[in-house]
XYZ file of N, CA and C in Angstrom:
345
model
N 75.401 155.440 120.399
C 74.879 156.561 120.618
C 73.344 156.887 120.559
N 72.632 157.379 121.387
C 71.067 157.483 121.066
C 70.966 158.776 120.755
N 70.404 158.838 119.793
C 69.842 160.340 119.489
C 68.240 160.512 119.443
N 67.920 161.733 119.895
C 66.540 161.774 119.970
C 66.109 163.200 119.175
N 65.121 162.841 118.572
C 64.599 164.016 117.432
C 62.968 164.313 117.727
N 62.700 165.442 118.364
C 61.542 165.944 118.527
C 60.700 166.415 117.327
N 59.359 166.499 117.335
C 58.456 167.159 116.239
C 57.229 167.182 116.804
N 56.414 168.286 115.903
C 55.243 168.527 116.473
C 55.058 169.815 117.149
N 56.016 170.541 117.296
C 55.876 171.956 117.971
C 55.170 172.679 117.100
N 54.987 174.071 117.471
C 54.320 175.087 116.688
C 53.852 176.131 117.298
N 52.805 176.877 116.736
C 52.003 178.002 117.179
C 50.732 177.392 117.072
N 50.099 177.717 118.468
C 48.641 177.351 118.680
C 47.951 178.167 119.462
N 46.806 178.323 119.459
C 46.083 179.249 120.141
C 45.686 178.858 121.341
N 45.103 179.746 122.356
C 45.008 179.182 123.875
C 43.838 178.399 123.416
N 43.777 177.201 124.328
C 42.568 176.167 124.311
C 42.778 175.175 123.296
N 43.709 175.364 122.379
C 44.045 174.419 121.499
C 45.003 172.921 121.873
N 45.150 172.495 120.847
C 46.021 171.121 121.292
C 47.311 170.910 120.415
N 47.871 170.163 120.932
C 49.167 169.874 119.910
C 49.661 168.198 120.435
N 50.322 167.629 119.662
C 50.833 166.444 119.845
C 52.331 166.207 119.526
N 53.219 166.332 120.629
C 54.607 166.127 120.274
C 55.110 164.755 120.013
N 56.040 164.643 119.183
C 56.489 163.291 119.200
C 57.937 163.194 119.370
N 58.538 162.037 119.912
C 60.070 161.901 119.828
C 60.492 160.683 119.459
N 61.385 160.657 118.392
C 61.796 159.411 117.802
C 63.502 159.265 118.084
N 63.447 158.252 118.680
C 65.115 157.665 119.137
C 65.499 156.735 118.082
N 67.036 156.838 118.070
C 67.611 155.927 117.245
C 68.845 155.688 117.969
N 69.614 154.614 117.455
C 70.793 154.126 118.029
C 70.290 153.094 119.123
N 71.368 152.365 119.722
C 71.149 151.241 120.624
C 70.221 151.856 121.909
N 69.267 151.355 121.998
C 68.567 151.579 123.145
C 68.135 150.385 123.954
N 68.776 150.364 124.934
C 68.360 149.246 126.140
C 68.390 149.767 127.498
N 67.739 149.147 128.359
C 67.790 149.710 129.636
C 67.265 151.054 130.081
N 66.424 151.516 129.217
C 65.849 152.833 129.403
C 64.854 152.747 130.735
N 65.018 153.628 131.686
C 64.252 153.660 132.858
C 63.078 154.370 132.643
N 63.066 155.352 131.845
C 61.858 156.204 131.644
C 61.867 157.067 130.433
N 61.129 157.343 129.756
C 60.904 158.206 128.530
C 59.793 159.456 129.037
N 60.002 160.625 128.426
C 59.279 161.637 128.610
C 59.676 163.107 128.182
N 59.131 163.974 128.930
C 59.147 165.327 128.299
C 59.539 166.283 129.615
N 60.362 167.173 129.169
C 60.781 168.407 130.016
C 60.607 169.981 129.343
N 60.587 170.744 129.976
C 60.029 172.085 129.050
C 60.864 173.155 129.892
N 61.261 174.191 129.172
C 61.952 175.350 129.568
C 61.588 176.660 128.929
N 60.936 177.422 129.698
C 60.229 178.770 129.147
C 61.462 179.933 129.520
N 61.407 180.805 128.652
C 62.650 181.903 128.853
C 62.727 182.342 130.120
N 63.936 182.634 130.628
C 64.281 183.155 131.895
C 63.613 182.099 133.153
N 63.372 180.968 132.796
C 63.002 179.826 133.601
C 63.741 178.626 133.639
N 64.100 177.884 134.996
C 64.524 176.619 134.825
C 63.781 175.689 133.945
N 64.430 174.492 133.498
C 63.824 173.227 132.848
C 62.981 172.770 133.928
N 61.729 172.201 133.696
C 60.734 171.323 134.734
C 60.227 170.198 134.146
N 59.967 169.434 134.596
C 59.300 168.154 134.383
C 57.819 168.395 133.843
N 57.534 167.748 132.651
C 56.307 167.841 132.038
C 55.477 166.646 132.313
N 56.110 165.316 131.828
C 55.701 164.096 132.095
C 56.824 162.861 131.661
N 56.689 161.676 132.507
C 57.627 160.622 132.185
C 56.715 159.446 132.305
N 57.049 158.605 131.451
C 56.502 157.092 131.559
C 57.476 156.062 131.592
N 57.270 155.197 132.582
C 58.093 154.128 133.203
C 57.857 153.111 132.180
N 58.943 151.863 131.941
C 58.624 150.823 131.141
C 57.382 150.112 131.532
N 56.904 150.273 132.767
C 55.502 149.316 133.068
C 54.234 150.245 133.145
N 54.352 151.145 132.485
C 53.422 152.334 131.877
C 53.173 153.308 133.095
N 53.737 153.290 134.170
C 53.303 154.163 135.070
C 53.983 155.676 134.843
N 52.964 156.555 135.150
C 53.226 157.928 134.561
C 53.562 158.994 135.898
N 54.109 160.062 135.264
C 54.385 161.096 136.514
C 54.447 162.268 135.493
N 53.328 163.381 136.271
C 53.420 164.834 135.601
C 53.851 165.852 136.589
N 54.193 167.003 135.808
C 54.405 167.983 136.478
C 52.910 168.498 137.158
N 53.140 169.501 138.381
C 51.879 169.853 139.025
C 50.972 170.774 138.124
N 51.616 171.447 137.320
C 50.947 172.449 136.395
C 49.983 171.581 135.318
N 50.161 170.413 135.107
C 49.449 169.753 133.942
C 48.077 169.541 134.205
N 47.779 168.964 135.493
C 46.355 169.120 135.781
C 45.298 168.403 134.844
N 45.939 167.174 134.282
C 44.927 166.380 133.328
C 44.908 166.849 132.202
N 45.685 167.883 131.682
C 45.590 168.419 130.195
C 46.554 167.795 129.236
N 47.568 167.155 129.798
C 48.478 166.417 128.931
C 48.394 164.933 129.204
N 49.009 164.164 128.276
C 49.020 162.688 128.201
C 50.420 162.292 127.787
N 51.211 161.430 128.373
C 52.639 161.030 127.759
C 52.285 159.452 127.547
N 52.860 158.965 126.585
C 52.802 157.643 126.044
C 54.006 157.210 125.240
N 54.247 155.805 124.721
C 55.259 155.512 124.001
C 54.766 154.557 123.226
N 55.309 153.925 122.243
C 54.864 153.066 121.254
C 55.586 151.611 122.052
N 55.098 150.542 121.325
C 55.659 149.124 122.037
C 56.940 148.965 121.508
N 57.602 149.533 120.615
C 58.937 149.300 120.511
C 60.032 150.058 121.428
N 59.332 151.018 121.908
C 60.369 151.769 122.891
C 60.835 153.014 122.225
N 60.946 153.012 120.782
C 61.448 153.846 120.064
C 61.039 155.387 119.928
N 59.651 155.416 120.528
C 59.020 156.377 120.259
C 58.350 156.905 121.602
N 58.323 158.278 121.829
C 57.494 158.580 122.913
C 56.798 159.877 122.441
N 55.530 160.161 122.963
C 54.563 161.131 122.814
C 53.929 161.947 123.797
N 53.597 163.279 123.330
C 53.095 164.160 124.525
C 51.647 164.883 124.087
N 50.545 164.431 124.239
C 49.355 164.916 123.780
C 49.145 165.980 124.781
N 49.182 167.219 124.151
C 48.559 168.455 124.980
C 47.155 168.985 124.459
N 46.504 169.216 125.415
C 45.136 169.946 125.251
C 44.983 171.107 126.183
N 43.914 171.714 125.887
C 43.737 173.044 126.829
C 45.074 173.866 127.083
N 45.719 174.259 125.960
C 46.996 174.820 125.960
C 46.844 176.285 126.461
N 47.589 176.652 127.272
C 47.463 178.024 127.918
C 48.633 178.931 127.251
N 48.930 180.451 127.432
C 50.021 180.839 127.102
C 51.137 180.476 127.914
N 50.966 180.096 129.114
C 51.902 179.874 130.346
C 52.636 178.472 129.598
N 51.933 177.801 128.673
C 52.681 176.546 128.414
C 53.703 176.806 127.300
N 53.918 178.150 127.026
C 54.855 178.462 125.888
C 56.176 178.126 126.399
N 57.028 177.344 125.666
C 58.350 176.862 126.077
C 58.982 176.041 125.071
N 60.167 175.617 125.180
C 60.884 174.575 124.391
C 60.636 173.353 125.147
N 60.091 172.466 124.326
C 60.018 171.204 125.098
C 60.910 170.108 124.285
N 61.487 169.430 125.622
C 62.814 168.492 125.360
C 62.328 167.320 125.611
N 62.465 166.306 124.766
C 62.195 164.880 125.205
C 63.598 164.199 125.688
N 63.212 163.417 126.532
C 64.533 162.772 127.532
C 64.162 161.241 127.504
N 65.261 160.476 127.525
C 65.234 159.039 127.821
C 66.213 158.722 128.885
N 65.716 158.223 129.799
C 66.702 158.086 130.994
C 67.356 156.501 130.804
N 68.537 156.603 130.436
C 69.223 155.221 130.338
C 69.969 154.807 131.706
N 70.578 153.742 131.731
C 71.063 153.311 132.927
C 72.394 153.941 133.223
N 73.140 154.683 132.292
C 74.146 155.430 132.890
C 74.102 156.786 132.770
N 72.890 157.406 132.458
C 72.807 158.872 132.184
C 71.438 159.060 131.440
N 71.197 160.443 131.188
C 69.970 160.928 130.340
C 70.283 161.413 129.057
N 69.617 160.956 127.896
C 69.513 161.414 126.661
C 68.492 162.302 126.487
N 69.070 163.592 125.867
C 68.138 164.616 125.504
C 67.906 164.752 123.840
N 66.875 165.305 123.519
C 66.814 165.825 122.132
C 67.010 167.422 122.285
N 67.041 167.975 121.141
C 67.263 169.518 120.725
C 66.102 170.414 121.260
N 65.004 169.834 121.246
C 64.177 170.545 121.814
C 63.147 170.987 120.496
N 61.646 171.286 120.920
C 60.921 171.611 119.808
C 60.058 172.827 120.358
N 60.111 174.150 119.734
C 59.315 175.283 120.419
C 57.776 175.071 120.558
N 57.043 175.331 121.415
C 55.617 175.306 121.450
C 55.081 176.877 121.917
N 54.398 177.342 120.992
C 54.128 178.826 121.407
C 52.555 179.005 121.426
N 51.938 179.452 122.707
C 50.567 179.211 122.731
C 50.249 180.777 122.785
N 49.359 181.308 121.793
C 49.267 182.708 121.709
C 48.080 182.794 120.521
N 47.236 184.004 120.895
C 46.249 184.282 119.956
C 46.825 185.114 118.952
């Protein structure tokens, strides 16, 4: 059973930066992509960023070069470096690992961007 645990969320001022981390435990093989989604109150969950095993990345349109997704060499960790944060980025951020038979999700970490 794969478990994902996010960390690094919190309160940040507009224009600030945060780095989210996702630690995976359990049997991890055949992962097709690692990355992040987010869900703001009253809105649907949306793609933030994904990274494939070959390093290819995909970002939500709203990212506009402000965020960067990465993973470590073991494949057990995924990261999301966020900069130039805006109040509209306030949401719960979820880590996801896409396995061969389905997707794994973390519990989420709250990111609040406010002055």
